[in-house]
Short mmCIF file of C-alpha atoms in Angstrom, two decimals:
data_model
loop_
_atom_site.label_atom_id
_atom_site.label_comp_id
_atom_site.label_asym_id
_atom_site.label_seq_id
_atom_site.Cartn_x
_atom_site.Cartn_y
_atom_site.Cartn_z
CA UNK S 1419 24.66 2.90 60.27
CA UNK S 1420 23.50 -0.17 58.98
CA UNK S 1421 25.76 -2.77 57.19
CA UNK S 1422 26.25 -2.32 53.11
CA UNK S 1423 25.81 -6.05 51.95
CA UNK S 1424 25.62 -6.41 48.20
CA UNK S 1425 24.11 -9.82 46.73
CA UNK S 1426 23.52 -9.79 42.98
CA UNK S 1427 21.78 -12.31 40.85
CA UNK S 1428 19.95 -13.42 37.80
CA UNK S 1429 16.29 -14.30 37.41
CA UNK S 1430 15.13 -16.51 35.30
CA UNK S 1431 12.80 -14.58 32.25
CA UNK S 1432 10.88 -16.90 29.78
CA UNK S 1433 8.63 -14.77 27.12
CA UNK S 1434 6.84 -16.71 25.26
CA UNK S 1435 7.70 -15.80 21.55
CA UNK S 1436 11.49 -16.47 22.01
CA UNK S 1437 13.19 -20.10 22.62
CA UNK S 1438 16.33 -18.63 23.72
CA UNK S 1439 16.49 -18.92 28.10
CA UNK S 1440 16.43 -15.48 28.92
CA UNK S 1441 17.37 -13.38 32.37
CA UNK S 1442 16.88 -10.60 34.37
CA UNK S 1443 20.06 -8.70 36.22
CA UNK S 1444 19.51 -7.75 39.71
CA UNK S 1445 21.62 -6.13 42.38
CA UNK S 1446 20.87 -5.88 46.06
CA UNK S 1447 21.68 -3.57 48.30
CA UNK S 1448 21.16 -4.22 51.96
CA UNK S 1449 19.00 -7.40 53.88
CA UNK S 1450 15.93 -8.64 51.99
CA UNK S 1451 15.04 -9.97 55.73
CA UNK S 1452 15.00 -6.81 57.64
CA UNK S 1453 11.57 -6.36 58.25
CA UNK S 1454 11.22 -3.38 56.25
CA UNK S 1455 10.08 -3.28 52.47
CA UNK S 1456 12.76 -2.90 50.05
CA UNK S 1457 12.54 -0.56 47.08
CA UNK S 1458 12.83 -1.81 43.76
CA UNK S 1459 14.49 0.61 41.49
CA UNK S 1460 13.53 0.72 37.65
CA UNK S 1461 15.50 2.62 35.30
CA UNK S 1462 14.83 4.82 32.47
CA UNK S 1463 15.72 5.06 28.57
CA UNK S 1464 14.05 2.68 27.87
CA UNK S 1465 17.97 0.38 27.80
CA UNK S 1466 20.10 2.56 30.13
CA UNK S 1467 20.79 -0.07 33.01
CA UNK S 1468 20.47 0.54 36.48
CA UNK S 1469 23.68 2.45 37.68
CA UNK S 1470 22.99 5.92 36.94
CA UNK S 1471 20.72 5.49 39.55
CA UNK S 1472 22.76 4.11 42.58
CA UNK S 1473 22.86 7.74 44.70
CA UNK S 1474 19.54 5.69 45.71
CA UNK S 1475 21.47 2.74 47.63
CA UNK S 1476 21.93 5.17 50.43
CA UNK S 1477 17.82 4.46 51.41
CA UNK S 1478 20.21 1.13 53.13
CA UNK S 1479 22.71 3.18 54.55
CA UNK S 1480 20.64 5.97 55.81
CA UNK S 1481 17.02 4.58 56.29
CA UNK S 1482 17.55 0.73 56.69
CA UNK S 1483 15.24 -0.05 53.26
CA UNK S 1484 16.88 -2.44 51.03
CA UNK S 1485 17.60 -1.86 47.35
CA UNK S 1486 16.71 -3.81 44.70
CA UNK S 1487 17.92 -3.21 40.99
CA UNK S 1488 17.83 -4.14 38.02
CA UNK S 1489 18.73 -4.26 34.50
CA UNK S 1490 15.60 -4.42 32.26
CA UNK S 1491 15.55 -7.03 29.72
CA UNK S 1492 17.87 -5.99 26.89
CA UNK S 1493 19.91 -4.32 28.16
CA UNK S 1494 23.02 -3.72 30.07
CA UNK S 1495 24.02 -6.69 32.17
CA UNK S 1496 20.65 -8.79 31.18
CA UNK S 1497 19.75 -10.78 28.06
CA UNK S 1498 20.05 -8.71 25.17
CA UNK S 1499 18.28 -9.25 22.47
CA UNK S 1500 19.38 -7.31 19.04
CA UNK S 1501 17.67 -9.92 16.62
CA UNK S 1502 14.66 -7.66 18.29
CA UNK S 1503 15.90 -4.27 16.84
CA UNK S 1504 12.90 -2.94 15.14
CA UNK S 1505 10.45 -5.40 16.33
CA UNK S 1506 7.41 -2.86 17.60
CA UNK S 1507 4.70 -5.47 18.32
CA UNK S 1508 7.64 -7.39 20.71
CA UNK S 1509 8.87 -3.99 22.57
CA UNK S 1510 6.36 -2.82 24.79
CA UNK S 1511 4.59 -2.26 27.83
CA UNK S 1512 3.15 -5.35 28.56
CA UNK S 1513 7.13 -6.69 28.40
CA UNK S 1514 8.22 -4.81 30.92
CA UNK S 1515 5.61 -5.59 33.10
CA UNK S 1516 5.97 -9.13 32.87
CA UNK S 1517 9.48 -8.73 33.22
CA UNK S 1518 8.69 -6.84 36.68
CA UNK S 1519 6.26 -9.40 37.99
CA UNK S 1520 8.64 -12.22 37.31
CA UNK S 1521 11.47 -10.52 39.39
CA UNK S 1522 9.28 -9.65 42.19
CA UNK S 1523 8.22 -13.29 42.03
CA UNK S 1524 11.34 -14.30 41.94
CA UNK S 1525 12.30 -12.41 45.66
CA UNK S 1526 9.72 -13.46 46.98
CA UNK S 1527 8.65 -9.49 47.50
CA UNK S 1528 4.93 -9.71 47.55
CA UNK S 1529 4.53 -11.23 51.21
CA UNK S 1530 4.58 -9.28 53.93
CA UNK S 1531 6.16 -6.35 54.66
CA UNK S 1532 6.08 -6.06 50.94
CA UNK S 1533 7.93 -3.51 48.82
CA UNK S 1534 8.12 -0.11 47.50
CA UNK S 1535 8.48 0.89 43.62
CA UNK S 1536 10.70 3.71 42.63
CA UNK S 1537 11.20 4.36 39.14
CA UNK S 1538 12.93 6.77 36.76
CA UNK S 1539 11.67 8.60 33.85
CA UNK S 1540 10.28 5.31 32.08
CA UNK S 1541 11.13 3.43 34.89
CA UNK S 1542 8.22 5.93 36.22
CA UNK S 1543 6.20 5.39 33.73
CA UNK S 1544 6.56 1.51 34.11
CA UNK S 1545 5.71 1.77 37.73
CA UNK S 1546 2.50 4.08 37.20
CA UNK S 1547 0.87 1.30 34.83
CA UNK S 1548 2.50 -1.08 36.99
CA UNK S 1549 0.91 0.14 40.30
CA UNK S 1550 -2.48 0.70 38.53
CA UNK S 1551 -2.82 -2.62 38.72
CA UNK S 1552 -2.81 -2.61 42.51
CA UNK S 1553 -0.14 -5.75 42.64
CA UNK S 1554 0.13 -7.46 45.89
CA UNK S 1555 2.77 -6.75 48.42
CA UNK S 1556 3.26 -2.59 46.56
CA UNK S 1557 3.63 -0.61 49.82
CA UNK S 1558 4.13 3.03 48.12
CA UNK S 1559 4.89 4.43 44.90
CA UNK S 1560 7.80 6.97 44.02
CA UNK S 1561 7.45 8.17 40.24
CA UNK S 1562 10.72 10.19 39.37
CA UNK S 1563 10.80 12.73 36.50
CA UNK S 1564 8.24 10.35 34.87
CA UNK S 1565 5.68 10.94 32.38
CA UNK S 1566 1.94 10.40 32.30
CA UNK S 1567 1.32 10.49 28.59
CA UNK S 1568 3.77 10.53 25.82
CA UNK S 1569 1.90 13.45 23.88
CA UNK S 1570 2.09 15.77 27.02
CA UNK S 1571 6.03 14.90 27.36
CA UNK S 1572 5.74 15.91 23.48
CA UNK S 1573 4.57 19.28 24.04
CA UNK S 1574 6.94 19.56 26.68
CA UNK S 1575 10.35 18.93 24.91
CA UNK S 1576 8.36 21.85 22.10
CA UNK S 1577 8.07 24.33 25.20
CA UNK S 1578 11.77 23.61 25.71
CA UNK S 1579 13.18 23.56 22.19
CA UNK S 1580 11.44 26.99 21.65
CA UNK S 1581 13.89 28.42 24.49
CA UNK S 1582 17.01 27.29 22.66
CA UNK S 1583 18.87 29.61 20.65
CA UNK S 1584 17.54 30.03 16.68
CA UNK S 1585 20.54 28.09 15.39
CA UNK S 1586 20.16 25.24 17.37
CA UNK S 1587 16.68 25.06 17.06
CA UNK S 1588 17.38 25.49 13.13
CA UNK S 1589 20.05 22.38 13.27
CA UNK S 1590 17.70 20.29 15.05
CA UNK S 1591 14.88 20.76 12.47
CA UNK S 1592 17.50 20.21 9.56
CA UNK S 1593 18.51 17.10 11.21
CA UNK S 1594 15.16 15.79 11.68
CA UNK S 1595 14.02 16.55 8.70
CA UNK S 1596 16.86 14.61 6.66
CA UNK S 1597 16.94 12.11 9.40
CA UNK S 1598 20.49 12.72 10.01
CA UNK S 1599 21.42 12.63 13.27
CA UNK S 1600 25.48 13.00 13.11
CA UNK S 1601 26.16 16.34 12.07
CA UNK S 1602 28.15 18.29 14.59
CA UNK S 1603 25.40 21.53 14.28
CA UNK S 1604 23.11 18.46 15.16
CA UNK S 1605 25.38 17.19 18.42
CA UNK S 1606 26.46 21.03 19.64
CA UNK S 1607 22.61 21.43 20.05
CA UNK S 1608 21.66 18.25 21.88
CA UNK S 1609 24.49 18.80 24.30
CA UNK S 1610 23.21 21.95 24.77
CA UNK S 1611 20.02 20.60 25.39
CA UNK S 1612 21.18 17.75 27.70
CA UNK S 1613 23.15 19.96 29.98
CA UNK S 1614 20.25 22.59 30.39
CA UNK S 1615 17.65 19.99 30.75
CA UNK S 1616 18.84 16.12 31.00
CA UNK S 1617 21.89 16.57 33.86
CA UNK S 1618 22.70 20.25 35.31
CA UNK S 1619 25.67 19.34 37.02
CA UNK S 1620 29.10 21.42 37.05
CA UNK S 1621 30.74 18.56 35.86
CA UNK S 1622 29.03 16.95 32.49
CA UNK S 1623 28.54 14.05 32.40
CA UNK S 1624 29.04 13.13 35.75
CA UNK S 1625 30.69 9.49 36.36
CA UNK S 1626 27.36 8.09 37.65
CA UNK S 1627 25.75 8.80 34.33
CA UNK S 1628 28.70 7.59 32.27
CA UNK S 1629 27.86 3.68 32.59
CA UNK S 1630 23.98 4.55 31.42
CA UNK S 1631 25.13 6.80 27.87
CA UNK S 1632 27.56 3.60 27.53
CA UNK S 1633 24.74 1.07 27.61
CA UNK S 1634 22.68 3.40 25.15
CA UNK S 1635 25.29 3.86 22.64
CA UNK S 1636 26.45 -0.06 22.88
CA UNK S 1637 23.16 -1.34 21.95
CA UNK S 1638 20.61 0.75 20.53
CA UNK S 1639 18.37 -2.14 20.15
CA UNK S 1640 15.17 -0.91 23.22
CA UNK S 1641 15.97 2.85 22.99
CA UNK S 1642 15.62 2.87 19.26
CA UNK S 1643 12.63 0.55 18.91
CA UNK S 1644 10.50 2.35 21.70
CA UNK S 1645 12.00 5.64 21.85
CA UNK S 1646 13.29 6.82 18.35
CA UNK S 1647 16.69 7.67 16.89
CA UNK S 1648 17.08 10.74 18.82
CA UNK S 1649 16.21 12.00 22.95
CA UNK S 1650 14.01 15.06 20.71
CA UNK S 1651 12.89 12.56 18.17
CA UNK S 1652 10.11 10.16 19.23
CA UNK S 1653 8.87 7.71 16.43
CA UNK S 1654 8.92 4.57 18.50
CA UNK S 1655 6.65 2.52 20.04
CA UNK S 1656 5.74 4.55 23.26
CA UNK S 1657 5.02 7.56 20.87
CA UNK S 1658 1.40 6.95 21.65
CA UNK S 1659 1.94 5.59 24.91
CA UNK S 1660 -0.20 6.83 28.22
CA UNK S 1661 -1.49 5.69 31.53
CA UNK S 1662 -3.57 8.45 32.13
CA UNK S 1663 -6.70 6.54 32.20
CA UNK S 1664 -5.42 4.12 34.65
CA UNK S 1665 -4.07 7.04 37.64
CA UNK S 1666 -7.56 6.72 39.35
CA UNK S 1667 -6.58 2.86 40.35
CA UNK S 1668 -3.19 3.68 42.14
CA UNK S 1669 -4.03 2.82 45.75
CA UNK S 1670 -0.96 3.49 47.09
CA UNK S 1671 0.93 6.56 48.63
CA UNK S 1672 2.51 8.39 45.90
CA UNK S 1673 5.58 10.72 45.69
CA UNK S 1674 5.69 13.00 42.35
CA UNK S 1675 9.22 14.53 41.02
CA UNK S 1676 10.82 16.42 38.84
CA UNK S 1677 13.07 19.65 38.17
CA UNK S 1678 12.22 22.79 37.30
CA UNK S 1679 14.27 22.48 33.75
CA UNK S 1680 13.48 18.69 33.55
CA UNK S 1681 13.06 17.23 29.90
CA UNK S 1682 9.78 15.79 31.96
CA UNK S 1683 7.84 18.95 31.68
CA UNK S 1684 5.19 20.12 34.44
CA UNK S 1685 2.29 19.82 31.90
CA UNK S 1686 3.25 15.82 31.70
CA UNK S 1687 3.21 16.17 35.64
CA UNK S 1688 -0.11 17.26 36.15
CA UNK S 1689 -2.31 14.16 35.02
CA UNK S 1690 -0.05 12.64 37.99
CA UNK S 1691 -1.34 14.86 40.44
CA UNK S 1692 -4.69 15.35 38.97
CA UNK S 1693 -5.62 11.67 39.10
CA UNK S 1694 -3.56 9.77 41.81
CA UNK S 1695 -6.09 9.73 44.60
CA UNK S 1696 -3.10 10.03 47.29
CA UNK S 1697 -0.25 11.72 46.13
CA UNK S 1698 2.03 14.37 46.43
CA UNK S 1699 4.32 16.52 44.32
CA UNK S 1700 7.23 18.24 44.14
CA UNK S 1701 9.41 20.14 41.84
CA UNK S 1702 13.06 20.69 42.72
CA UNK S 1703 14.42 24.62 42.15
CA UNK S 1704 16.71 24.26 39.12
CA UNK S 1705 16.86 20.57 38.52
CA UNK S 1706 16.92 18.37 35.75
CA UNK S 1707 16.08 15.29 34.37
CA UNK S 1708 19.00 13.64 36.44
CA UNK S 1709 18.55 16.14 39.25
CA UNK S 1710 19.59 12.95 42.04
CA UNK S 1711 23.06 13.53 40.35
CA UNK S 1712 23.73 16.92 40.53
CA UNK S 1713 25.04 19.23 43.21
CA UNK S 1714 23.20 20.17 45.78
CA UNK S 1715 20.02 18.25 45.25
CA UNK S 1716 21.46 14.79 45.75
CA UNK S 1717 21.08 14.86 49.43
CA UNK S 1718 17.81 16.49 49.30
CA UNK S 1719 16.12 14.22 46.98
CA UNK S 1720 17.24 11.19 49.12
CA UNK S 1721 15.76 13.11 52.25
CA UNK S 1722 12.49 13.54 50.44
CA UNK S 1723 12.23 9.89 49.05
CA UNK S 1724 13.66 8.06 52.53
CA UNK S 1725 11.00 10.41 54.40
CA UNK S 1726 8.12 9.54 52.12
CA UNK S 1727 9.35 6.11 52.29
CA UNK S 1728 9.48 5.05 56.37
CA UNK S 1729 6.77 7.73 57.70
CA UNK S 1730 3.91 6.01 59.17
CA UNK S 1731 0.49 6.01 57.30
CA UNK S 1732 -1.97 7.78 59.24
CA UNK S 1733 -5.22 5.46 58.88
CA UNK S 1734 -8.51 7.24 59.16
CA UNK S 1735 -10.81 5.75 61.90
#
């Protein structure tokens, strides 16, 4: 069993339209100087931190791949940045990305043996555009209950709303359509949502989750701007968003994944395997979004992503 060593730190992050010194979170799990590539971990939300997603610092224990994660800038234990609510030319892609290159940088994770990418709903959909761009040192790709095009994910949550009950379905229109998002008809239906589809286990909300719906509520600044004010109500500035186009230049090994009652529909799935030129997919039997925190699938998922993650590449001669 290898060691658990634990090294966190903060990387410098300097965007250019802000004076303030800004930084990036990180948290290490296991020996950057193994020999084998470590994964780095993005999260979803966009602004839910990092430790909703720790079930994956077992790759160390289990597989001997370090863990890298991180906090995305603002939120959670990085530079926040609230005098940014709003701003929808300042939140998007390109951010992130920048954000991502200056941590790998800042490792030193792009000489050899490299590193993998695993990342979470929009952590998934920051490491498709990400790997698109074929960086140096990205080993293999693991998109998790990501989304290839915001439109698909659209029609998606529709498929899903259409299953609720009338009543909720008729409290989530009235909400939307006041843009009143308190009401308790409102909040009985998007629990009812989130434990169907968002997080399926016995217990809701697990502990794991509780530190991610903390950062959300605390500062609403990232999920707001690119998401909207509600999980069913997308206004922000990813409403249009889509790396569809780009799939064809992911030149990696790629592992696919969702649940079968994930809030990341098949249909936003399929451009994923349509387009990846090496890639494979998988849906887990009665997951959800958060189906790496709920009973029973834990384990398995890890199986399936340390697996894909240390088998040899078979090289065609």
């Amino acid at each position: 069993m290898a060691e658990i060593k634990i090294k966190e730190g903060k990387a410098p992050f300097k965007i250019a339209s802000i004076d303030e010194s800004c930084f990036t979170y990180y948290k290490i799990i296991g020996d950057l100087s193994s020999g084998l590539p470590p994964v780095v971990v993005a999260h979803g939300g966009p602004g839910a931190g990092h430790e909703y997603l720790l079930t994956f610092a077992d790759l160390w224990r289990n597989y001997g791949l370090p863990v890298v994660f991180y906090d995305q800038i603002g939120c959670a234990s990085s530079t926040h940045l609230q005098h940014k609510a709003g701003d929808r030319s300042f939140w998007q892609e390109q951010l992130f990305q920048d954000e991502l290159d200056n941590l790998i940088d800042h490792l030193e994770l792009r000489r050899d043996p490299g590193f993998h990418f695993l990342g979470q709903s929009w952590g998934g959909m920051l490491g498709a555009a990400f790997a698109a761009r074929q960086p140096q040192g990205l080993r293999r790709l693991v998109l998790a209950s990501a989304l290839a095009n915001k439109e698909l994910a659209t029609r998606g949550t529709k498929l899903l709303r259409e299953q609720m009950p009338p009543d909720m379905r008729q409290a989530l229109e009235e909400a939307e359509k006041k843009a009143e998002y308190e009401g308790p008809a409102y909040k009985e239906a998007l629990d009812f949502y989130f434990r169907k589809h968002v997080c399926r286990a016995e217990s809701y909300p697990p502990v794991d989750l509780l530190p991610a719906l903390k950062n959300l509520s605390e500062d609403t600044t990232v999920y707001r701007t690119m998401n909207g004010p509600s999980p069913l109500t997308a206004d922000g500035t990813l409403d249009k968003w889509t790396v569809i186009s780009r799939l064809p230049k992911i030149n990696v090994p790629t592992l696919v994944y969702n649940g079968e009652f994930d809030t990341s529909h098949d249909i936003a799935q399929v451009p994923f395997f349509e387009l990846i030129p090496r890639v494979r997919w998988i849906t887990f039997p009665n997951g959800g979004h958060m189906c790496h925190l709920e009973e029973g699938l834990r384990e398995r998922i890890l199986k399936v992503v340390g697996e894909f993650l240390t088998q040899k590449e078979v090289v065609d001669v």
